[in-house]
Coordinates of N, CA and C and ligand atoms in Angstrom, one line a residue:
M1 N 12.4 14.7 -4.7 CA 11.8 14.0 -5.8 C 10.8 14.9 -6.6
D2 N 10.8 14.8 -7.9 CA 9.8 15.6 -8.7 C 8.8 14.6 -9.3
F3 N 7.8 15.2 -10.0 CA 6.8 14.4 -10.6 C 7.3 13.5 -11.7
K4 N 8.3 14.0 -12.4 CA 8.9 13.2 -13.5 C 9.4 11.8 -13.0
T5 N 10.1 11.9 -11.9 CA 10.6 10.7 -11.3 C 9.5 9.9 -10.7
L6 N 8.6 10.6 -9.9 CA 7.5 9.8 -9.2 C 6.6 9.1 -10.2
N7 N 6.3 9.8 -11.3 CA 5.5 9.2 -12.4 C 6.1 7.8 -12.8
K8 N 7.4 7.8 -12.9 CA 8.0 6.6 -13.4 C 7.9 5.4 -12.4
H9 N 7.6 5.7 -11.2 CA 7.3 4.6 -10.2 C 6.0 3.9 -10.4
S10 N 5.1 4.5 -11.2 CA 3.8 3.9 -11.4 C 4.0 2.5 -12.0
Y11 N 3.1 1.6 -11.5 CA 3.1 0.3 -12.0 C 1.9 0.1 -12.9
V12 N 2.1 0.3 -14.2 CA 1.0 0.4 -15.2 C 1.2 -0.5 -16.4
P13 N 1.5 -1.7 -16.2 CA 1.8 -2.6 -17.4 C 0.6 -2.9 -18.3
Y14 N -0.6 -2.6 -17.7 CA -1.8 -2.9 -18.5 C -2.4 -1.7 -19.3
S15 N -2.2 -0.5 -18.7 CA -2.8 0.7 -19.4 C -1.7 1.5 -20.0
G16 N -0.5 1.5 -19.4 CA 0.6 2.4 -19.8 C 0.4 3.8 -19.4
N17 N -0.7 4.0 -18.6 CA -1.0 5.4 -18.1 C -0.4 5.7 -16.8
A18 N 0.8 6.2 -16.7 CA 1.5 6.5 -15.5 C 0.7 7.6 -14.8
R19 N 0.5 7.5 -13.5 CA -0.2 8.5 -12.7 C 0.4 8.6 -11.4
S20 N 0.5 9.9 -10.9 CA 1.0 10.0 -9.6 C 0.5 11.3 -8.9
C21 N 0.6 11.4 -7.6 CA 0.2 12.6 -6.9 C 1.0 12.5 -5.5
V22 N 0.9 13.6 -4.8 CA 1.5 13.7 -3.5 C 0.6 14.2 -2.5
V23 N 0.5 13.6 -1.3 CA -0.4 14.2 -0.3 C 0.5 14.9 0.7
R24 N 0.2 16.1 1.1 CA 0.9 16.8 2.1 C 0.0 16.7 3.4
S25 N 0.7 16.3 4.5 CA 0.0 16.2 5.8 C -0.1 17.5 6.5
T26 N -0.9 17.6 7.5 CA -1.1 18.9 8.2 C 0.3 19.3 8.9
D27 N 1.1 18.4 9.2 CA 2.4 18.7 9.8 C 3.5 18.8 8.7
G28 N 3.2 18.9 7.5 CA 4.2 19.2 6.4 C 4.9 18.0 5.9
G29 N 4.4 16.8 6.1 CA 5.1 15.6 5.5 C 4.5 15.4 4.1
Y30 N 5.3 14.7 3.3 CA 4.9 14.4 1.9 C 4.8 12.9 1.7
F31 N 3.7 12.5 1.2 CA 3.4 11.1 0.9 C 3.1 10.9 -0.6
P32 N 4.0 10.3 -1.3 CA 3.8 10.1 -2.7 C 2.9 8.9 -3.0
G33 N 2.1 8.9 -4.0 CA 1.2 7.8 -4.4 C 1.2 7.6 -5.9
V34 N 1.4 6.4 -6.3 CA 1.3 6.2 -7.8 C 0.2 5.1 -8.0
R35 N -0.2 5.1 -9.3 CA -1.2 4.1 -9.7 C -0.5 2.7 -9.7
V36 N -1.2 1.7 -9.0 CA -0.6 0.4 -9.0 C -1.6 -0.6 -9.6
E37 N -1.4 -0.9 -10.8 CA -2.4 -1.8 -11.5 C -2.3 -3.2 -11.1
N38 N -3.3 -4.0 -11.5 CA -3.3 -5.4 -11.2 C -3.9 -6.1 -12.5
I39 N -3.4 -7.3 -12.7 CA -3.9 -8.1 -13.9 C -5.4 -8.2 -13.8
S40 N -6.0 -8.3 -12.6 CA -7.4 -8.3 -12.4 C -7.7 -6.8 -12.2
Y41 N -8.1 -6.1 -13.3 CA -8.1 -4.7 -13.3 C -8.8 -4.0 -12.2
P42 N -9.9 -4.6 -11.7 CA -10.6 -3.9 -10.6 C -9.8 -3.8 -9.3
L43 N -8.7 -4.6 -9.2 CA -7.9 -4.5 -8.0 C -6.9 -3.5 -8.0
T44 N -6.9 -2.7 -9.1 CA -5.9 -1.6 -9.2 C -6.1 -0.5 -8.1
I45 N -5.0 -0.1 -7.5 CA -5.0 1.0 -6.5 C -4.7 2.3 -7.2
G46 N -5.6 3.2 -7.1 CA -5.5 4.5 -7.7 C -4.4 5.4 -7.0
R47 N -3.9 6.4 -7.7 CA -2.8 7.2 -7.1 C -3.3 8.0 -5.9
I48 N -4.6 8.4 -5.9 CA -5.0 9.2 -4.7 C -5.1 8.3 -3.5
Q49 N -5.7 7.2 -3.7 CA -5.9 6.2 -2.6 C -4.5 5.8 -2.1
S50 N -3.6 5.6 -3.0 CA -2.2 5.2 -2.6 C -1.6 6.2 -1.7
A51 N -1.6 7.5 -2.1 CA -1.0 8.6 -1.4 C -1.7 8.8 -0.1
L52 N -3.0 8.9 -0.1 CA -3.8 9.2 1.1 C -3.6 8.1 2.1
F53 N -3.7 6.9 1.7 CA -3.6 5.8 2.7 C -2.2 5.7 3.3
S54 N -1.2 6.1 2.5 CA 0.1 6.1 3.0 C 0.2 7.1 4.2
C55 N -0.4 8.2 3.9 CA -0.4 9.3 5.0 C -1.2 8.9 6.2
L56 N -2.4 8.4 6.0 CA -3.3 8.0 7.1 C -2.7 6.9 7.9
G57 N -2.0 5.9 7.2 CA -1.4 4.8 7.8 C -0.2 5.1 8.6
A58 N 0.3 6.3 8.4 CA 1.5 6.8 9.2 C 1.0 7.6 10.4
G59 N -0.3 7.7 10.6 CA -0.9 8.4 11.7 C -1.0 9.9 11.4
K60 N -0.8 10.3 10.2 CA -0.9 11.8 9.8 C -2.2 12.1 9.2
R61 N -2.5 13.4 9.3 CA -3.8 14.0 8.8 C -3.5 14.6 7.4
P62 N -4.2 14.2 6.4 CA -3.9 14.8 5.0 C -4.5 16.2 5.0
E63 N -3.8 17.0 4.2 CA -4.3 18.4 4.1 C -4.5 18.8 2.6
T64 N -3.6 18.4 1.8 CA -3.7 18.8 0.3 C -3.2 17.7 -0.5
I65 N -3.8 17.5 -1.7 CA -3.3 16.5 -2.7 C -2.7 17.4 -3.8
I66 N -1.5 17.1 -4.1 CA -0.8 17.9 -5.2 C -0.7 17.0 -6.4
F67 N -1.2 17.5 -7.6 CA -1.2 16.7 -8.8 C -0.2 17.4 -9.8
P68 N 0.4 16.6 -10.7 CA 1.2 17.2 -11.7 C 0.4 17.8 -12.9
E69 N -0.9 17.4 -13.0 CA -1.7 18.0 -14.0 C -3.2 18.0 -13.5
D70 N -4.0 18.8 -14.2 CA -5.4 18.9 -13.7 C -6.1 17.5 -13.7
P71 N -6.4 17.0 -12.5 CA -7.0 15.6 -12.4 C -8.5 15.5 -12.8
G72 N -9.1 16.7 -13.0 CA -10.5 16.6 -13.3 C -11.3 15.9 -12.2
A73 N -12.3 15.1 -12.6 CA -13.1 14.4 -11.6 C -12.7 12.9 -11.5
E74 N -11.5 12.6 -12.0 CA -11.1 11.2 -12.0 C -10.9 10.6 -10.6
E75 N -10.9 9.3 -10.6 CA -10.5 8.6 -9.4 C -11.2 9.1 -8.1
L76 N -12.5 9.3 -8.2 CA -13.3 9.6 -7.0 C -12.9 10.9 -6.3
M77 N -12.3 11.8 -7.1 CA -11.8 13.1 -6.5 C -12.8 13.7 -5.5
P78 N -14.1 13.9 -5.9 CA -15.0 14.5 -5.0 C -15.2 13.8 -3.7
Y79 N -15.2 12.4 -3.8 CA -15.3 11.6 -2.5 C -14.1 11.9 -1.6
W80 N -12.9 11.8 -2.1 CA -11.7 11.9 -1.3 C -11.6 13.3 -0.7
L81 N -11.9 14.3 -1.5 CA -11.8 15.7 -1.0 C -12.8 15.9 0.2
A82 N -14.0 15.4 0.0 CA -15.0 15.6 1.0 C -14.7 14.7 2.3
E83 N -14.3 13.5 2.0 CA -14.0 12.5 3.1 C -13.1 13.1 4.2
Y84 N -12.0 13.8 3.7 CA -11.0 14.3 4.6 C -11.0 15.8 4.7
G85 N -11.9 16.5 4.0 CA -12.0 17.9 4.1 C -10.7 18.6 3.6
I86 N -10.2 18.1 2.4 CA -8.9 18.5 2.0 C -9.0 19.2 0.6
N87 N -7.9 19.8 0.2 CA -7.9 20.6 -1.1 C -7.0 19.8 -2.1
A88 N -7.3 20.2 -3.4 CA -6.4 19.7 -4.5 C -5.7 20.9 -5.0
E89 N -4.4 20.6 -5.4 CA -3.6 21.7 -6.0 C -2.9 21.1 -7.3
V90 N -2.7 21.9 -8.3 CA -1.9 21.4 -9.4 C -0.6 22.2 -9.5
N91 N 0.5 21.4 -9.5 CA 1.8 22.1 -9.6 C 2.8 21.1 -10.3
S92 N 2.9 21.3 -11.6 CA 3.7 20.3 -12.3 C 5.2 20.4 -11.9
S93 N 5.6 21.5 -11.4 CA 7.1 21.6 -11.1 C 7.4 21.4 -9.7
F94 N 6.4 20.8 -8.9 CA 6.6 20.6 -7.5 C 7.7 19.6 -7.2
S95 N 8.5 19.8 -6.2 CA 9.4 18.8 -5.8 C 9.4 18.7 -4.3
F96 N 9.7 17.6 -3.8 CA 9.5 17.3 -2.3 C 10.4 16.2 -1.9
E97 N 10.5 16.1 -0.6 CA 11.3 15.0 0.1 C 10.2 14.0 0.7
P98 N 10.1 12.8 0.2 CA 9.1 11.9 0.8 C 9.3 11.6 2.2
E99 N 8.3 11.5 3.0 CA 8.3 11.0 4.4 C 9.1 9.7 4.4
P100 N 10.1 9.6 5.3 CA 10.9 8.3 5.3 C 10.1 7.2 6.0
L101 N 9.5 6.4 5.2 CA 8.6 5.3 5.8 C 9.4 4.1 6.0
I102 N 10.6 4.0 5.5 CA 11.3 2.7 5.5 C 12.0 2.5 6.9
L103 N 12.0 1.3 7.4 CA 12.7 0.9 8.6 C 14.0 0.3 8.1
K104 N 15.1 0.9 8.4 CA 16.4 0.5 7.7 C 17.2 -0.6 8.3
D105 N 16.9 -0.9 9.6 CA 17.8 -2.0 10.2 C 17.3 -3.4 9.8
K106 N 18.2 -4.3 9.7 CA 17.8 -5.7 9.5 C 17.2 -6.2 10.8
L107 N 16.0 -6.7 10.7 CA 15.2 -7.0 12.0 C 15.3 -8.5 12.2
S108 N 15.5 -8.9 13.5 CA 15.5 -10.3 13.9 C 14.0 -10.7 14.0
D109 N 13.8 -12.0 14.1 CA 12.4 -12.5 14.2 C 11.6 -11.8 15.3
N110 N 12.3 -11.7 16.5 CA 11.6 -11.0 17.6 C 11.3 -9.6 17.3
E111 N 12.3 -8.9 16.6 CA 12.0 -7.5 16.3 C 10.9 -7.3 15.3
I112 N 10.8 -8.3 14.4 CA 9.7 -8.2 13.4 C 8.4 -8.4 14.2
F113 N 8.3 -9.3 15.1 CA 7.1 -9.5 15.9 C 6.8 -8.2 16.6
D114 N 7.8 -7.6 17.3 CA 7.5 -6.4 18.1 C 7.1 -5.2 17.2
T115 N 7.8 -5.1 16.0 CA 7.4 -4.0 15.1 C 6.0 -4.2 14.6
L116 N 5.6 -5.4 14.2 CA 4.3 -5.7 13.7 C 3.3 -5.3 14.8
S117 N 3.6 -5.7 16.1 CA 2.6 -5.4 17.2 C 2.4 -3.9 17.3
E118 N 3.6 -3.2 17.3 CA 3.5 -1.7 17.5 C 2.7 -1.1 16.3
L119 N 3.0 -1.6 15.2 CA 2.4 -1.0 13.9 C 0.9 -1.1 14.0
C120 N 0.3 -2.2 14.6 CA -1.1 -2.3 14.6 C -1.8 -1.1 15.2
E121 N -1.1 -0.4 16.0 CA -1.7 0.8 16.6 C -2.0 1.9 15.6
M122 N -1.3 1.8 14.5 CA -1.4 2.8 13.4 C -2.6 2.5 12.5
A123 N -3.2 1.3 12.6 CA -4.3 0.9 11.7 C -5.4 1.9 11.9
V124 N -6.1 2.1 10.8 CA -7.2 3.1 10.8 C -8.5 2.3 10.5
T125 N -9.2 1.9 11.6 CA -10.2 0.9 11.5 C -11.6 1.4 12.1
P126 N -12.1 2.5 11.6 CA -13.4 3.0 12.2 C -14.5 2.1 12.0
N127 N -14.4 1.2 11.0 CA -15.6 0.3 10.7 C -15.4 -1.0 11.4
S128 N -14.2 -1.6 11.4 CA -14.1 -3.0 11.8 C -13.5 -3.1 13.2
D129 N -12.7 -2.1 13.6 CA -11.9 -2.3 14.8 C -11.1 -3.6 14.8
F130 N -10.6 -3.9 13.6 CA -9.8 -5.1 13.4 C -8.5 -4.7 12.8
Q131 N -7.5 -4.7 13.6 CA -6.2 -4.1 13.1 C -5.3 -5.2 12.5
V132 N -4.7 -4.8 11.4 CA -3.8 -5.7 10.7 C -2.5 -4.9 10.4
S133 N -1.4 -5.5 10.5 CA -0.1 -4.8 10.2 C 0.7 -5.7 9.3
A134 N 1.6 -5.1 8.5 CA 2.4 -5.8 7.5 C 3.7 -5.1 7.4
L135 N 4.8 -5.9 7.2 CA 6.1 -5.4 6.9 C 6.6 -6.0 5.6
L136 N 7.0 -5.2 4.7 CA 7.4 -5.7 3.4 C 8.9 -5.5 3.2
E137 N 9.7 -6.6 3.0 CA 11.1 -6.5 2.8 C 11.4 -5.8 1.5
V138 N 12.3 -4.9 1.5 CA 12.9 -4.3 0.2 C 14.4 -4.4 0.4
E139 N 15.1 -3.9 -0.7 CA 16.6 -4.2 -0.6 C 17.3 -3.6 0.5
N140 N 16.8 -2.4 1.0 CA 17.5 -1.8 2.1 C 16.7 -1.6 3.4
G141 N 15.7 -2.5 3.6 CA 14.9 -2.4 4.9 C 13.5 -3.0 4.7
Y142 N 12.6 -2.4 5.4 CA 11.2 -2.9 5.5 C 10.3 -1.7 5.3
I143 N 9.2 -1.9 4.5 CA 8.2 -0.9 4.4 C 7.0 -1.4 5.2
P144 N 6.5 -0.5 6.1 CA 5.3 -0.9 6.9 C 4.0 -0.7 6.2
G145 N 3.0 -1.4 6.6 CA 1.6 -1.2 6.1 C 0.6 -1.5 7.2
V146 N -0.5 -0.8 7.2 CA -1.6 -1.1 8.1 C -2.9 -1.0 7.3
N147 N -3.9 -1.6 7.8 CA -5.2 -1.5 7.1 C -5.7 -0.1 7.3
V148 N -6.3 0.5 6.3 CA -6.9 1.8 6.3 C -8.3 1.7 5.8
E149 N -9.3 2.1 6.7 CA -10.7 2.1 6.3 C -11.2 3.5 6.2
C150 N -12.2 3.7 5.4 CA -12.8 5.0 5.3 C -14.4 4.8 5.3
S151 N -15.1 5.9 5.1 CA -16.6 5.8 5.3 C -17.2 4.9 4.3
N152 N -16.6 4.8 3.1 CA -17.1 3.8 2.1 C -16.3 2.5 2.2
W153 N -16.9 1.5 2.7 CA -16.3 0.2 2.9 C -15.5 -0.3 1.7
E154 N -16.0 -0.1 0.5 CA -15.4 -0.6 -0.7 C -14.1 0.0 -1.0
L155 N -13.8 1.2 -0.3 CA -12.5 1.9 -0.6 C -11.5 1.7 0.4
G156 N -11.7 0.9 1.4 CA -10.6 0.6 2.4 C -9.6 -0.3 1.7
I157 N -8.4 -0.3 2.3 CA -7.4 -1.2 1.7 C -6.7 -2.0 2.9
C158 N -6.4 -3.2 2.7 CA -5.8 -4.1 3.6 C -4.3 -3.7 3.9
A159 N -3.8 -4.1 5.0 CA -2.4 -3.8 5.4 C -1.4 -4.2 4.3
E160 N -1.6 -5.4 3.8 CA -0.6 -6.0 2.8 C -0.5 -5.1 1.6
R161 N -1.7 -4.6 1.1 CA -1.7 -3.8 -0.1 C -1.3 -2.3 0.2
V162 N -1.5 -1.8 1.4 CA -1.0 -0.5 1.7 C 0.6 -0.6 1.7
A163 N 1.2 -1.7 2.2 CA 2.6 -1.8 2.2 C 3.1 -1.9 0.8
I164 N 2.4 -2.7 -0.1 CA 2.9 -2.8 -1.5 C 2.7 -1.5 -2.2
S165 N 1.6 -0.8 -2.1 CA 1.5 0.5 -2.8 C 2.5 1.5 -2.3
R166 N 2.8 1.5 -1.0 CA 3.8 2.4 -0.5 C 5.2 2.1 -1.2
A167 N 5.5 0.8 -1.2 CA 6.8 0.4 -1.7 C 6.9 0.8 -3.2
V168 N 5.9 0.5 -3.9 CA 5.9 0.8 -5.4 C 6.0 2.3 -5.5
S169 N 5.2 3.1 -4.8 CA 5.3 4.6 -4.9 C 6.6 5.1 -4.5
L170 N 7.3 4.4 -3.6 CA 8.7 4.9 -3.3 C 9.7 4.5 -4.3
G171 N 9.3 3.7 -5.3 CA 10.2 3.3 -6.3 C 10.9 2.0 -6.2
Y172 N 10.5 1.2 -5.3 CA 11.1 -0.2 -5.1 C 10.5 -1.1 -6.2
K173 N 11.4 -1.8 -6.9 CA 10.9 -2.6 -8.0 C 10.9 -4.1 -7.6
S174 N 11.8 -4.4 -6.7 CA 11.9 -5.8 -6.4 C 11.5 -6.0 -4.9
L175 N 10.4 -6.6 -4.7 CA 9.9 -6.7 -3.3 C 10.2 -8.1 -2.7
G176 N 10.6 -8.2 -1.5 CA 11.0 -9.5 -0.9 C 9.8 -10.1 -0.1
N177 N 10.2 -10.6 1.1 CA 9.2 -11.2 1.9 C 8.2 -10.3 2.6
M178 N 7.0 -10.8 2.9 CA 6.0 -10.0 3.6 C 5.7 -10.6 4.9
Y179 N 5.6 -9.8 6.0 CA 5.2 -10.3 7.3 C 3.9 -9.7 7.7
V180 N 3.0 -10.6 8.2 CA 1.6 -10.1 8.5 C 1.2 -10.5 9.9
M181 N 0.5 -9.5 10.6 CA -0.1 -9.8 11.9 C -1.5 -9.2 12.0
A182 N -2.3 -10.0 12.7 CA -3.7 -9.5 12.9 C -4.1 -10.0 14.3
P183 N -3.8 -9.2 15.4 CA -3.9 -9.8 16.7 C -5.4 -10.2 17.1
K184 N -6.4 -9.6 16.5 CA -7.7 -10.0 16.9 C -8.3 -11.2 16.1
S185 N -7.4 -11.7 15.2 CA -7.9 -12.8 14.3 C -7.7 -14.2 15.0
D186 N -8.6 -15.1 14.8 CA -8.4 -16.5 15.2 C -7.3 -17.1 14.4
Y187 N -7.2 -16.7 13.2 CA -6.3 -17.3 12.2 C -5.9 -16.3 11.2
V188 N -4.6 -16.0 11.0 CA -4.2 -14.9 10.2 C -3.9 -15.4 8.8
S189 N -4.6 -14.9 7.8 CA -4.4 -15.3 6.4 C -4.9 -14.2 5.5
P190 N -4.1 -13.8 4.5 CA -4.5 -12.7 3.6 C -5.8 -13.0 2.9
C191 N -6.5 -11.9 2.6 CA -7.8 -12.0 1.9 C -7.6 -12.4 0.4
G192 N -8.6 -12.7 -0.3 CA -8.5 -13.1 -1.7 C -7.9 -12.0 -2.5
A193 N -8.3 -10.8 -2.3 CA -7.8 -9.7 -3.2 C -6.3 -9.5 -2.9
C194 N -5.9 -9.5 -1.6 CA -4.5 -9.4 -1.4 C -3.7 -10.5 -2.0
R195 N -4.2 -11.7 -2.0 CA -3.5 -12.8 -2.6 C -3.2 -12.5 -4.1
Q196 N -4.2 -12.0 -4.8 CA -4.0 -11.7 -6.2 C -2.9 -10.6 -6.4
V197 N -2.9 -9.6 -5.5 CA -1.9 -8.5 -5.5 C -0.5 -9.0 -5.1
L198 N -0.5 -9.9 -4.1 CA 0.8 -10.5 -3.7 C 1.4 -11.3 -4.9
M199 N 0.5 -12.0 -5.5 CA 0.9 -12.9 -6.7 C 1.6 -12.0 -7.7
E200 N 1.1 -10.8 -7.9 CA 1.6 -9.9 -9.0 C 2.9 -9.3 -8.6
H201 N 3.1 -8.9 -7.3 CA 4.3 -8.2 -6.9 C 5.3 -9.0 -6.1
L202 N 4.9 -10.1 -5.5 CA 5.8 -11.0 -4.8 C 5.7 -12.4 -5.3
P203 N 5.9 -12.6 -6.6 CA 5.7 -14.0 -7.1 C 6.6 -15.0 -6.5
A204 N 7.8 -14.5 -6.0 CA 8.7 -15.5 -5.5 C 8.9 -15.3 -4.0
G205 N 8.4 -14.2 -3.4 CA 8.6 -14.0 -2.0 C 7.8 -14.9 -1.1
R206 N 8.1 -14.9 0.2 CA 7.4 -15.7 1.2 C 6.5 -14.7 2.0
I207 N 5.4 -15.2 2.4 CA 4.5 -14.5 3.2 C 4.5 -15.2 4.6
V208 N 4.9 -14.4 5.6 CA 5.1 -15.0 6.9 C 3.9 -14.5 7.8
L209 N 3.1 -15.4 8.1 CA 1.9 -15.1 8.9 C 2.1 -15.3 10.3
H210 N 1.9 -14.3 11.1 CA 2.2 -14.4 12.6 C 0.9 -14.8 13.3
Q211 N 0.8 -16.1 13.5 CA -0.4 -16.6 14.1 C -0.5 -16.3 15.6
N212 N -1.6 -16.2 16.2 CA -1.7 -15.7 17.5 C -1.4 -16.7 18.6
D213 N -1.1 -17.9 18.3 CA -0.6 -18.8 19.3 C 1.0 -18.8 19.3
N214 N 1.5 -17.7 18.7 CA 3.0 -17.5 18.7 C 3.7 -18.4 17.7
H215 N 3.1 -19.0 16.8 CA 3.9 -19.6 15.7 C 3.7 -18.8 14.4
T216 N 4.7 -19.0 13.5 CA 4.6 -18.3 12.3 C 4.4 -19.4 11.2
M217 N 3.7 -19.0 10.1 CA 3.5 -19.9 9.0 C 4.1 -19.2 7.8
S218 N 5.0 -19.8 7.1 CA 5.6 -19.1 6.0 C 5.1 -19.8 4.7
V219 N 4.5 -19.1 3.8 CA 3.9 -19.6 2.6 C 4.3 -18.8 1.4
T220 N 4.2 -19.3 0.2 CA 4.5 -18.5 -1.0 C 3.2 -18.0 -1.5
S221 N 3.3 -17.0 -2.4 CA 2.1 -16.5 -3.0 C 1.3 -17.5 -3.8
S222 N 2.0 -18.4 -4.5 CA 1.3 -19.4 -5.2 C 0.7 -20.5 -4.3
Q223 N 1.3 -20.7 -3.1 CA 0.6 -21.6 -2.2 C -0.7 -20.9 -1.7
L224 N -0.7 -19.6 -1.6 CA -1.9 -18.9 -1.1 C -2.9 -18.8 -2.3
L225 N -2.5 -18.9 -3.5 CA -3.4 -18.7 -4.6 C -3.1 -19.6 -5.7
P226 N -3.4 -20.9 -5.5 CA -3.2 -21.9 -6.6 C -4.1 -21.6 -7.7
Y227 N -3.7 -22.0 -8.9 CA -4.5 -21.8 -10.1 C -4.9 -20.3 -10.3
H228 N -3.9 -19.4 -10.0 CA -4.3 -18.0 -10.0 C -4.5 -17.5 -11.4
F229 N -5.2 -16.4 -11.4 CA -5.5 -15.7 -12.7 C -4.2 -15.0 -13.0
G230 N -3.6 -15.3 -14.2 CA -2.3 -14.6 -14.6 C -2.1 -14.7 -16.1
G231 N -0.9 -14.6 -16.5 CA -0.6 -14.6 -17.9 C -0.2 -13.2 -18.4
E232 N 0.5 -13.2 -19.6 CA 1.0 -12.0 -20.1 C 0.1 -11.3 -21.1
V233 N -1.0 -12.0 -21.4 CA -1.8 -11.6 -22.6 C -2.4 -10.2 -22.3
L234 N -2.7 -9.8 -21.1 CA -3.3 -8.5 -20.8 C -2.3 -7.4 -20.8
K235 N -1.0 -7.7 -20.8 CA 0.0 -6.7 -20.7 C 0.1 -5.9 -22.0
K236 N 0.2 -4.6 -21.9 CA 0.3 -3.7 -23.0 C 1.7 -3.4 -23.4
K237 N 2.6 -3.5 -22.3 CA 4.0 -3.1 -22.6 C 4.9 -3.9 -21.6
Ligands
THU301 N1 -7.7 -6.9 6.4 C1 -6.3 -6.8 6.2 O1 -5.8 -5.7 6.4 N2 -5.7 -7.8 5.7 C2 -6.2 -9.1 5.5 O2 -5.5 -9.9 5.0 C3 -7.6 -9.3 5.8 C4 -8.4 -8.1 6.1 C5 -8.5 -5.7 6.9 C6 -9.3 -5.1 5.9 C7 -10.3 -4.4 6.8 O3 -9.8 -3.2 7.3 C8 -10.5 -5.3 8.0 O4 -9.3 -6.2 8.0 C9 -11.7 -6.2 8.0 O5 -11.8 -6.8 6.7

C-alpha cells in the first residue's frame, strides 16, 4: 500500500482534509492510520492516534511514525513522540504491507465469545485496569479492537472505536455488526462517545453486548442513541 491509496481511506466528510500516516513497530510491522471524522467534530480520531493505537492494541511497540508530508506540530505530535519515545519520518513515496489485523474465518457464537475473551489480554489499560474487547464484522472477516489508554486520560480510546478506526484505516467502507465484551463490568454497554461513533459508521448494524452472566444483548445503534445528533447539514462533500 502507498500513501496515495491510504489517504483515500480517510473518513473526512466534514473537512475534506484526507490525512494518513503509518506506524512502524519495533519488530517491523506496519500499522496504517487515517483521520476518522465524526459529525460531532470533537469525537474525530486523528491519524496519529489511529495508527499508534492500532499498533499498541496489537501488543506491539511503536518505533517510528511515517508521514507522507511534513506534519509540523499538528495532532499533538510532541505528546505522541514523547509518550512512546518514538521518531517521525517523512517519506511521500513510502509503500508498505499493513499488518494483517483481520480474522478471516466466519466465527460461530462460541468462537466470537472465545476470541473476545482472548482479545481482552491485548487491552492497554495502565490507568483503569478495565479491559474491553470488540470485534467488528467486515465483508471478509472481523477486525479486532481493544481499549488503549495512555498517560493523558483524555487521549485514550475505547475498544469499539479502535476497531472502527482500524477498519476505516484498512479501507473497509461498509461495516457490519459489532461484538463487545468487558469482563470486569457489571453491565456491558458502550459509552456515549462510542454510541455517536457507532451511529456514524454502523447506522444499520447490530451491537452485540456480551453480558457477564453469559447472555448477549443485541441492539441497534439507534436503540443505543435515540434522538441522536445527526443530519447532512455539516457535511462538506
Ligand atoms: N471503555 C471501552 O473500551 N468501551 C466502552 O464502551 C466503555 C469504556 C474503556 C475506556 C477506558 O479504557 C476504560 O474502559 C474505562 O473507561
